[in-house]
PDB file of C-alpha atoms in Angstrom:
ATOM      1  CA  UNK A  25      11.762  31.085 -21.183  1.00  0.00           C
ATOM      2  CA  UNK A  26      12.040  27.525 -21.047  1.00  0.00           C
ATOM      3  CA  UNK A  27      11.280  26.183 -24.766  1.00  0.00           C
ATOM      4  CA  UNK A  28      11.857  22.538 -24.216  1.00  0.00           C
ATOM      5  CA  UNK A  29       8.629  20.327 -25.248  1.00  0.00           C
ATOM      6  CA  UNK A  30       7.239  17.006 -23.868  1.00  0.00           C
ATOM      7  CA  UNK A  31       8.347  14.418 -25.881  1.00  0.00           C
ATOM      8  CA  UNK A  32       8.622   9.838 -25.822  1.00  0.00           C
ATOM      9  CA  UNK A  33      11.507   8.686 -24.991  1.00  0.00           C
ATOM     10  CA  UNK A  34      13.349   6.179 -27.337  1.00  0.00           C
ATOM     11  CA  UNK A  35      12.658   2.807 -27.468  1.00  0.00           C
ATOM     12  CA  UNK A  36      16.185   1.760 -25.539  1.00  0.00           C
ATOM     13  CA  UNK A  37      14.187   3.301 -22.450  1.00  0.00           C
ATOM     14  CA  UNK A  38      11.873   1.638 -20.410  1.00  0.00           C
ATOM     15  CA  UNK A  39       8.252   0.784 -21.031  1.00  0.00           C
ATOM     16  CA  UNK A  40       5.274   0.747 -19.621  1.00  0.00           C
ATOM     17  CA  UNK A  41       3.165  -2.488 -18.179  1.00  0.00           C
ATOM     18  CA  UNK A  42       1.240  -2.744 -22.036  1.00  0.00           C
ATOM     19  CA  UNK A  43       5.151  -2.205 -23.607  1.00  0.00           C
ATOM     20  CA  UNK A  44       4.544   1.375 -24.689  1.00  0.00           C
ATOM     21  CA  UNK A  45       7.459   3.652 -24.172  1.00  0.00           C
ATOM     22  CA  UNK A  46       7.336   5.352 -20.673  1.00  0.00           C
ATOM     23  CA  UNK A  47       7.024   9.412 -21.350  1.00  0.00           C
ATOM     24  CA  UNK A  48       9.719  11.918 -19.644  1.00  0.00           C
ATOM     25  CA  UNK A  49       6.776  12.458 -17.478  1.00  0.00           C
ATOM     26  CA  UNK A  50       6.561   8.826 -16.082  1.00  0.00           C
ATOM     27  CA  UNK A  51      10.387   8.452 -16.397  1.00  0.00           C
ATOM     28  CA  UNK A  52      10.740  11.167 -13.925  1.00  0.00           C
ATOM     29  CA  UNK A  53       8.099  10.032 -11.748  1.00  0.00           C
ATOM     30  CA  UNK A  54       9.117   6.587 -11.654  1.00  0.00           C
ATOM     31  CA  UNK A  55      12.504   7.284 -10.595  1.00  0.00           C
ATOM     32  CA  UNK A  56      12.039   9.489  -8.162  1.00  0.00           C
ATOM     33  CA  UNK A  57       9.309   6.963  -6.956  1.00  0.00           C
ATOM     34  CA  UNK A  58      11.251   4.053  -7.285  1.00  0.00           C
ATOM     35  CA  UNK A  59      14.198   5.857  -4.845  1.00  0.00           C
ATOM     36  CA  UNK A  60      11.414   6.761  -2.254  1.00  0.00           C
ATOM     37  CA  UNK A  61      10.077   3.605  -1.834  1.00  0.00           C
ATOM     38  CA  UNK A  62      13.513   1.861  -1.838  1.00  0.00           C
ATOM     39  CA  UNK A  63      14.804   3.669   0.869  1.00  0.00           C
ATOM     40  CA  UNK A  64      17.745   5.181  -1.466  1.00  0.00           C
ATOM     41  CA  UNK A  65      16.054   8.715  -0.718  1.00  0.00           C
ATOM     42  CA  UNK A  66      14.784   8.442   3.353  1.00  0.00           C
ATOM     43  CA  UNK A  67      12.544  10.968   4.752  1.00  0.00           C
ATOM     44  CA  UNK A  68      13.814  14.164   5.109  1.00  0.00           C
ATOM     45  CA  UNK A  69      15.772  13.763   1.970  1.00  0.00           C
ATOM     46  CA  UNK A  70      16.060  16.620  -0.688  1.00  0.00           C
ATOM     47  CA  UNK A  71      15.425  15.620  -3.765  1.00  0.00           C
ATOM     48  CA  UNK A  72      16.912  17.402  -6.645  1.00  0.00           C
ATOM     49  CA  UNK A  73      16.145  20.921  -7.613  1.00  0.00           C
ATOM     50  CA  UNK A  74      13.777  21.107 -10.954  1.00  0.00           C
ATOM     51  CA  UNK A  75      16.650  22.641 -13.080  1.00  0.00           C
ATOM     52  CA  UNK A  76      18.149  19.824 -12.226  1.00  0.00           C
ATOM     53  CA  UNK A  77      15.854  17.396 -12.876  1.00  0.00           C
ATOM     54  CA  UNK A  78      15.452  19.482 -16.241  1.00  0.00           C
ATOM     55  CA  UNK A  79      18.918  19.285 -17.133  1.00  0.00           C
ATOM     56  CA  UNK A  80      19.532  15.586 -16.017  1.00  0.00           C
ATOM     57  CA  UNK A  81      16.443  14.778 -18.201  1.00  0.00           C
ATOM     58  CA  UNK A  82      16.686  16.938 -21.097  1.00  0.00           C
ATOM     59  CA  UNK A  83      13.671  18.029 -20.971  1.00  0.00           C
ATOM     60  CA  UNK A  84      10.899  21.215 -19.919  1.00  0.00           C
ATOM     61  CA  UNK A  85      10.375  22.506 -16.965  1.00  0.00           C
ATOM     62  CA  UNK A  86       6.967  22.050 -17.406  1.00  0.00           C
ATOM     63  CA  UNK A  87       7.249  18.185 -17.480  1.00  0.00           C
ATOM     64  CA  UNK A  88       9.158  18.121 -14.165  1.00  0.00           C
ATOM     65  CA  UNK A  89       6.619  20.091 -12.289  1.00  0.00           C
ATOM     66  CA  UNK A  90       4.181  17.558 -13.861  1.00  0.00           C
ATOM     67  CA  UNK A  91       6.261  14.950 -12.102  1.00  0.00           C
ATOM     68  CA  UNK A  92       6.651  16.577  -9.072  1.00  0.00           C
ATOM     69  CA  UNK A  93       2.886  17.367  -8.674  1.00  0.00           C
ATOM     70  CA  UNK A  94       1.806  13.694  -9.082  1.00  0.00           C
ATOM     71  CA  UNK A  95       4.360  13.307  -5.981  1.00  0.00           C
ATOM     72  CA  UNK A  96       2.796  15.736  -3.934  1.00  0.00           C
ATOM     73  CA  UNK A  97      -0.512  14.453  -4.238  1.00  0.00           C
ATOM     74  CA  UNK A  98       0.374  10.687  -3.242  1.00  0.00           C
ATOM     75  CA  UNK A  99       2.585  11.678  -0.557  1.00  0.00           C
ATOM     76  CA  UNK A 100       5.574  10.789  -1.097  1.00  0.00           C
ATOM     77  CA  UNK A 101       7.345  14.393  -1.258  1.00  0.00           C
ATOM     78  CA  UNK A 102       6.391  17.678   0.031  1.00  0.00           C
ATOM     79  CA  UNK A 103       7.398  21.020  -1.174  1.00  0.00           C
ATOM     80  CA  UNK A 104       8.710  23.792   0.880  1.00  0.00           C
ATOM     81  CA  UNK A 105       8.614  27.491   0.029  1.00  0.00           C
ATOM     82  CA  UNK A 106      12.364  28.419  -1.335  1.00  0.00           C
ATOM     83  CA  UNK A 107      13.487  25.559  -0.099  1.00  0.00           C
ATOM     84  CA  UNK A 108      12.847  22.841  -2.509  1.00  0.00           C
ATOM     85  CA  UNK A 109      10.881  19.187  -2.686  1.00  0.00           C
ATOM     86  CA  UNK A 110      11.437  16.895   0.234  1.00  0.00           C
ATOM     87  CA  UNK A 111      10.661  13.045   0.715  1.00  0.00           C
ATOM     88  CA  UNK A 112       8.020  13.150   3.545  1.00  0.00           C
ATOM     89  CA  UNK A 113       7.778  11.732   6.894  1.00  0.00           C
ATOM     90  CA  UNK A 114       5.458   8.770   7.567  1.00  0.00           C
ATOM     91  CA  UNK A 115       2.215   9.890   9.440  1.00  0.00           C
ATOM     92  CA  UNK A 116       0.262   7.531  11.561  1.00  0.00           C
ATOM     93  CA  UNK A 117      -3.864   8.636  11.656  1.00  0.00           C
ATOM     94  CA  UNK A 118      -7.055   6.758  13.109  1.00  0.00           C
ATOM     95  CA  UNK A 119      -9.616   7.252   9.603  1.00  0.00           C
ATOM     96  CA  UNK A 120     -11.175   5.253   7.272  1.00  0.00           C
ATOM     97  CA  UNK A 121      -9.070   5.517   4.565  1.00  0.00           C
ATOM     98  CA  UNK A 122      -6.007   4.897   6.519  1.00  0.00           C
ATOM     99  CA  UNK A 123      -4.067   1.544   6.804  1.00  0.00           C
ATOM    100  CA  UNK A 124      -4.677   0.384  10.591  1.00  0.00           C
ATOM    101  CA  UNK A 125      -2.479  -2.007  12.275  1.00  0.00           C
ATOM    102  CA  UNK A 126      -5.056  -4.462  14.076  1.00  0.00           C
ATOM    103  CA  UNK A 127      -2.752  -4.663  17.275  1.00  0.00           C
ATOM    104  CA  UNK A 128      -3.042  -0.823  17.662  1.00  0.00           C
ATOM    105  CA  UNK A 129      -6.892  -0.749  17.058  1.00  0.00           C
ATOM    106  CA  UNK A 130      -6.791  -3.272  20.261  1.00  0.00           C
ATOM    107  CA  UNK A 131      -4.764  -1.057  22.227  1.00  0.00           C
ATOM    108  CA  UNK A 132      -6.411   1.601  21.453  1.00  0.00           C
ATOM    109  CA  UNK A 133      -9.582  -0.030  23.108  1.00  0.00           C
ATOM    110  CA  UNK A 134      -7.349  -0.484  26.426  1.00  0.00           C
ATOM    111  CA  UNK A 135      -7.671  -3.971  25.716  1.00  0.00           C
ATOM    112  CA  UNK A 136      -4.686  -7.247  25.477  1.00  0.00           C
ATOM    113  CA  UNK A 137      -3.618  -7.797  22.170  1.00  0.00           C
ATOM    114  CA  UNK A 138      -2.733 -11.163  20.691  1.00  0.00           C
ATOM    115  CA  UNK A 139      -2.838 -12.934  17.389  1.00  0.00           C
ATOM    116  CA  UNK A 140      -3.149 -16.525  15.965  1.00  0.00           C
ATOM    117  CA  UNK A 141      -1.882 -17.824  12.666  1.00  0.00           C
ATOM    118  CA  UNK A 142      -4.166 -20.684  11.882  1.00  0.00           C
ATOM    119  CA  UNK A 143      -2.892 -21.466   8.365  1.00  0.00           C
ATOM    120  CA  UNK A 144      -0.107 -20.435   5.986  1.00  0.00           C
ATOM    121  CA  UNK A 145       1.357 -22.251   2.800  1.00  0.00           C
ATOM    122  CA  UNK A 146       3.093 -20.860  -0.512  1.00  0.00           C
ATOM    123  CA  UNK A 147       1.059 -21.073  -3.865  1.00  0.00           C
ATOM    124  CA  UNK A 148       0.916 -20.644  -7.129  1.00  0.00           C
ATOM    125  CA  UNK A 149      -1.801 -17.669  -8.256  1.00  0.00           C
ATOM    126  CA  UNK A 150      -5.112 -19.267  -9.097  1.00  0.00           C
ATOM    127  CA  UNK A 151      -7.654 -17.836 -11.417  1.00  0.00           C
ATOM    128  CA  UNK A 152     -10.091 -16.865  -7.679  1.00  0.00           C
ATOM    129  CA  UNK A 153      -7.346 -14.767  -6.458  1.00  0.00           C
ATOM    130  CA  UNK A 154      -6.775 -12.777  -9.964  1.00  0.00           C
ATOM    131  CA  UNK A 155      -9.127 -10.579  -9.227  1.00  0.00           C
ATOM    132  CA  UNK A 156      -7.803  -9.961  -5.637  1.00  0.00           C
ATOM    133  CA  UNK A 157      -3.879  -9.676  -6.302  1.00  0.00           C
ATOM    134  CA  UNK A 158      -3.689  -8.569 -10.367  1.00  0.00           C
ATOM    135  CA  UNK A 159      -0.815 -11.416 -10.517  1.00  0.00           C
ATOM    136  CA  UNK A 160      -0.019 -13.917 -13.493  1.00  0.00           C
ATOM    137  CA  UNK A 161      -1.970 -17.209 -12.095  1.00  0.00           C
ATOM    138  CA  UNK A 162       2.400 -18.257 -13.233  1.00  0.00           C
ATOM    139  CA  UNK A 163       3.085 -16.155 -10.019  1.00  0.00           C
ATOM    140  CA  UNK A 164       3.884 -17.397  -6.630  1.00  0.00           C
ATOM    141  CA  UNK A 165       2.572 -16.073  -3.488  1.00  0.00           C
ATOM    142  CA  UNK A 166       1.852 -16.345   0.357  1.00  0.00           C
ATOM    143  CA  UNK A 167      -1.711 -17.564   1.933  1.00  0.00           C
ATOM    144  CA  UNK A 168      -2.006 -16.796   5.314  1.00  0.00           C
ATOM    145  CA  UNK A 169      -5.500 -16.625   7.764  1.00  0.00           C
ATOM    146  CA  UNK A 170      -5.000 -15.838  11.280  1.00  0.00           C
ATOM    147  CA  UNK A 171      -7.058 -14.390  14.073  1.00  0.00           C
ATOM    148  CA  UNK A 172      -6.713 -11.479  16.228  1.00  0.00           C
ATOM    149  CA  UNK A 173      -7.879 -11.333  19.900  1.00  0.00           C
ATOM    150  CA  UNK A 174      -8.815  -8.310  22.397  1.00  0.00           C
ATOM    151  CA  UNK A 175      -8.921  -9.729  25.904  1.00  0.00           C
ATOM    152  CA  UNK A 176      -8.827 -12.829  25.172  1.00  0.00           C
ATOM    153  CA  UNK A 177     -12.137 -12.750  22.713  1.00  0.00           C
ATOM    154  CA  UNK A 178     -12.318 -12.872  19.168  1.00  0.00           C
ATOM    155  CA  UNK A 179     -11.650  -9.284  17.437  1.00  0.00           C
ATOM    156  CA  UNK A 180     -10.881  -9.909  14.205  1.00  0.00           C
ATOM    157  CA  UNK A 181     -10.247 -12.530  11.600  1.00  0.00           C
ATOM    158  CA  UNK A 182      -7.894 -11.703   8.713  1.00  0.00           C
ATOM    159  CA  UNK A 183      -7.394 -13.896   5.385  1.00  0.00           C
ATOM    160  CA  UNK A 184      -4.108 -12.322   3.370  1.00  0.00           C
ATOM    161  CA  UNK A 185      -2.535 -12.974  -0.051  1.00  0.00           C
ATOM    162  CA  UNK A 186       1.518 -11.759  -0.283  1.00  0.00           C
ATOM    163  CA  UNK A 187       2.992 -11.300  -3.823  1.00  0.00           C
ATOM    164  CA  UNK A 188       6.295 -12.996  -3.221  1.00  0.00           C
ATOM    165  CA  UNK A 189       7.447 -11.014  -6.533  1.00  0.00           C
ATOM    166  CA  UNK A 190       7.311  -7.699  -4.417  1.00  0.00           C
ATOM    167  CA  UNK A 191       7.987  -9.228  -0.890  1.00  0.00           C
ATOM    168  CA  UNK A 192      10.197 -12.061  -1.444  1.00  0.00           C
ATOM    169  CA  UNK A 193      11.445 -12.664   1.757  1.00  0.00           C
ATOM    170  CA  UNK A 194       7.714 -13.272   2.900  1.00  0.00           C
ATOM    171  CA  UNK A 195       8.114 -16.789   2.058  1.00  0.00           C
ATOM    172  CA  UNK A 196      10.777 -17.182   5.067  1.00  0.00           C
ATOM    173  CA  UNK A 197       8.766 -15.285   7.359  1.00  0.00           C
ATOM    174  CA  UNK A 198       7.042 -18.000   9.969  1.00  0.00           C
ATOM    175  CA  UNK A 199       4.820 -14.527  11.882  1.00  0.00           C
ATOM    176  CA  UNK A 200       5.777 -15.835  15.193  1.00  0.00           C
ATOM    177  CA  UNK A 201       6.396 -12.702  17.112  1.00  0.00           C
ATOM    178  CA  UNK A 202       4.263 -10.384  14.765  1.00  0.00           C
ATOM    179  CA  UNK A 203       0.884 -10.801  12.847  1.00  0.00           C
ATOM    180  CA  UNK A 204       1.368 -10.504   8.555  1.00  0.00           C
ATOM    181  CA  UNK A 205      -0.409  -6.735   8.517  1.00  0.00           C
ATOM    182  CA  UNK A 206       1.924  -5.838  11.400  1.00  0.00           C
ATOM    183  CA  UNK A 207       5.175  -7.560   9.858  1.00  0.00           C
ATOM    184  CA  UNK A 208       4.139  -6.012   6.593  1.00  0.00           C
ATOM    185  CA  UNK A 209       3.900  -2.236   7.581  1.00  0.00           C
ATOM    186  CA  UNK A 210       7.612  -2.442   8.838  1.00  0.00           C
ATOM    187  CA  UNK A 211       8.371  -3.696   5.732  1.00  0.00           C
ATOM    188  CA  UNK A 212       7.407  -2.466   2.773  1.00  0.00           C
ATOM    189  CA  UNK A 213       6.563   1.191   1.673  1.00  0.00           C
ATOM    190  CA  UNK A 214       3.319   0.759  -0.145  1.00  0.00           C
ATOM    191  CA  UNK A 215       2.041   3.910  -1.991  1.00  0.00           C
ATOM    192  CA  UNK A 216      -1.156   3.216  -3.081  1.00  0.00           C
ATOM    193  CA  UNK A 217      -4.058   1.525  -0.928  1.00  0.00           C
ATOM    194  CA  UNK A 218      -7.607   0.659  -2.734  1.00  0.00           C
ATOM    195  CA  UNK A 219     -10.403   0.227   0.399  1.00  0.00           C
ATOM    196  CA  UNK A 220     -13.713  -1.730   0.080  1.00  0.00           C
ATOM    197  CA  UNK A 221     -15.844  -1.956   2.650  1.00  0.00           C
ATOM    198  CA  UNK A 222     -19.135  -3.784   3.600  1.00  0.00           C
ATOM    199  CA  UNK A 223     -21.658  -5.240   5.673  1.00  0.00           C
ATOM    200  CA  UNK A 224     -22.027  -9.298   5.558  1.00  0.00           C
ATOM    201  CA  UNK A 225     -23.664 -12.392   7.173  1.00  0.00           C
ATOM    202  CA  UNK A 226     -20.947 -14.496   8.545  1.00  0.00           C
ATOM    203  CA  UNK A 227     -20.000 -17.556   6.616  1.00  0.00           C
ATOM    204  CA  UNK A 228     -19.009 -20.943   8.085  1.00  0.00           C
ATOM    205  CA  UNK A 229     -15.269 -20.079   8.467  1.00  0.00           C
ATOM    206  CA  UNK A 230     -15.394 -16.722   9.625  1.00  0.00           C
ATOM    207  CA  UNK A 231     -18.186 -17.569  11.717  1.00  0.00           C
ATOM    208  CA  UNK A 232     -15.763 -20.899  13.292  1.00  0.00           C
ATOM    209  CA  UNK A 233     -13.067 -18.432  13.697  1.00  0.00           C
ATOM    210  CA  UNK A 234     -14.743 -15.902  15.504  1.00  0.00           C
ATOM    211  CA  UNK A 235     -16.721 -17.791  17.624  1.00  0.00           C
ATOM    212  CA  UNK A 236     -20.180 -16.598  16.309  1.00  0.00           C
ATOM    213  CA  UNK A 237     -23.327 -18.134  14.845  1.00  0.00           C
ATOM    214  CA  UNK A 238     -23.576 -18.237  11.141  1.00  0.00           C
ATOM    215  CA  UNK A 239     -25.212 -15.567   9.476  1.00  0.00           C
ATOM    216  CA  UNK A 240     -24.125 -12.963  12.350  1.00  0.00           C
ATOM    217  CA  UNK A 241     -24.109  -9.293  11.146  1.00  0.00           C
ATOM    218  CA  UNK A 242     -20.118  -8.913  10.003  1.00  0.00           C
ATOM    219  CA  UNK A 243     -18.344  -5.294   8.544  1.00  0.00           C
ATOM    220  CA  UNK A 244     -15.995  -6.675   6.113  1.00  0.00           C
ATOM    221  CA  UNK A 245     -12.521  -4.499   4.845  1.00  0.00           C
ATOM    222  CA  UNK A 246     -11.287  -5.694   1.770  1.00  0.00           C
ATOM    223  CA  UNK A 247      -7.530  -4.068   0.665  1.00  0.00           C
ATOM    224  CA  UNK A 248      -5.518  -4.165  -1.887  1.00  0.00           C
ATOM    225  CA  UNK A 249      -1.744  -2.216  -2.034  1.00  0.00           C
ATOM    226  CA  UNK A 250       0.557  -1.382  -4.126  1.00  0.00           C
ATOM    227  CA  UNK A 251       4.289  -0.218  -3.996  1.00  0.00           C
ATOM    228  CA  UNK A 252       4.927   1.514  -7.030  1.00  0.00           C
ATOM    229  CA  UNK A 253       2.687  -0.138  -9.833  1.00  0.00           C
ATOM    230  CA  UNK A 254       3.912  -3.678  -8.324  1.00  0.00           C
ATOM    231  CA  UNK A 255       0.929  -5.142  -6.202  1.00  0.00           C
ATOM    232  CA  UNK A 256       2.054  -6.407  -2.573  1.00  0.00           C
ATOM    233  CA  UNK A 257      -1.137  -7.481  -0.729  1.00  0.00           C
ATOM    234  CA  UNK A 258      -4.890  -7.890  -0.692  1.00  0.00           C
ATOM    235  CA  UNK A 259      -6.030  -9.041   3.046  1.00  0.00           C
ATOM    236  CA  UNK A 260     -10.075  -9.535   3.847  1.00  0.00           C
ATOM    237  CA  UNK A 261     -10.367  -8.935   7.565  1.00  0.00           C
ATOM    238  CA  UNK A 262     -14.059  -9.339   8.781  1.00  0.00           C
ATOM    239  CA  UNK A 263     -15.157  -8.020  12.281  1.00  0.00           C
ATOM    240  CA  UNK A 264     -18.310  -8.582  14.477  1.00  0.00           C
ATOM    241  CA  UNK A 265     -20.281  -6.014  13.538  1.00  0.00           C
ATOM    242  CA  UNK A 266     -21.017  -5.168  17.229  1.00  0.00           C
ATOM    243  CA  UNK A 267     -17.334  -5.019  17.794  1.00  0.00           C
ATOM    244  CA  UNK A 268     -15.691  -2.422  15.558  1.00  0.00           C
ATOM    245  CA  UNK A 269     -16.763   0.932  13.974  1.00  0.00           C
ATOM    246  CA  UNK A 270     -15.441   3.016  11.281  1.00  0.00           C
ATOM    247  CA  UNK A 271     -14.481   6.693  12.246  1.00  0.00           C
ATOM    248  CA  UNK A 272     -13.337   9.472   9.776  1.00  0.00           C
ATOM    249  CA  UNK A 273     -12.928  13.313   9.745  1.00  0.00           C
ATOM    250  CA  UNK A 274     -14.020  15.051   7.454  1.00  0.00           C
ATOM    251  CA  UNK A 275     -13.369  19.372   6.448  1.00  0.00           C
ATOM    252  CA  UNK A 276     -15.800  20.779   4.193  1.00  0.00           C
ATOM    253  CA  UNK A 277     -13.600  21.775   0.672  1.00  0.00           C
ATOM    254  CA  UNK A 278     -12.753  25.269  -0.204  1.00  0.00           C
ATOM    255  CA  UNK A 279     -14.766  27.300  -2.611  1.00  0.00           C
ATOM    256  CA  UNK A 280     -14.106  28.974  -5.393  1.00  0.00           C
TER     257      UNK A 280
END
């Protein structure tokens, strides 16, 4: 029987965003995290057995499990009956609560895809975009607005903000063969994704940019990911609202 509590680590280990020492819990989590997303451990890759993890970290094999579990349920591993924990394969779905890559969506209509960068310059955080990228307004990042076309007509128009603390090599990045959302997904392994979605009238700018009147029904996303507990991007991208739909499955939950 395993008799080995919870317990903090010491303060010589790391801490926590508000300088609190991390638990074994989010120790465990955040290494095994941090190798995911890094590439260190690719898809397909076993990760250790939990009496190893218990031995490496001293610790119960309740508090693994813990660890483990919290994996599971963002995605990152899976578990396989006698055969251990495994760092999943990437899975590409149409839904709602997915993260679409505009060119696809096009495609997907049978249509010609092409994009537009219309404006991009490197900042400092201002106090408008704290709420929008939780950044230091002492942080640097990347301002982009471009527009995305299908046939030839104005599909979509997309206004981004890039933490150049989590994707430095952003600021190099001139998004001549590939639009920022596009360039992005091939680069960075987000794990966590925050939706908002709504219906608007058109301002002035979107309304220039997608050749519409002002004050034209509009379905805006707003996004926001994260890699780890380091943000990466929010992007606003606001469609006609007579050109684009959202489309999810749903399965109704077990009982009992």
């Amino acid at each position: 029987m395993d008799t080995k509590q919870d317990r903090t680590v010491s303060n010589d280990q790391p801490d926590d965003s508000q300088g609190q020492p991390l638990s074994l819990h989010q120790r465990i989590l955040g290494d095994v995290e941090g190798r995911i997303l890094s590439g260190e451990w690719p898809p397909g890759h076993r990760i250790p057995f939990e009496h190893e993890l218990t031995e490496q970290y001293d610790c119960s094999r309740m508090t693994v499990n813990k660890a483990l579990t919290e994996l599971v349920k963002r995605g990152l591993i899976e578990r396989r009956r006698k055969s251990g924990s495994y760092v999943t394969f990437p899975q590409v779905q149409s839904a709602v609560m997915e993260i679409h890559d505009v060119k696809l969506e096009v495609q997907s209509l049978g249509l010609d895809y092409s994009f537009q960068l219309d404006e991009r310059k490197v900042r400092k955080v201002e106090s408008r975009d704290v709420e929008r990228l939780d950044l230091p307004t002492s942080a640097r990042l990347l301002d982009v607005t471009c527009r995305h076309f299908a046939g030839g007509r104005p599909f979509c128009f997309e206004e981004r903000l890039i933490s150049l603390a989590a994707v430095p090599e952003a600021e190099a990045e001139l998004f001549e063969t590939a639009a920022p959302g596009s360039w992005l997904l091939g680069k960075v392994p987000w794990s966590t994704a925050e939706h908002r979605i709504r219906a608007v009238a058109a301002n002035k700018l979107a309304a220039q940019a997608l050749d519409i009147s002002t004050g034209t029904a509009c379905l805006v996303i707003e996004r926001r990911t994260w890699s780890g507990r380091a943000p990466v991007t929010h992007v606003r991208l606001t469609y006609p609202g007579d050109r684009h739909e959202l489309v999810a499955q749903f399965a109704p939950s077990p009982i009992g």
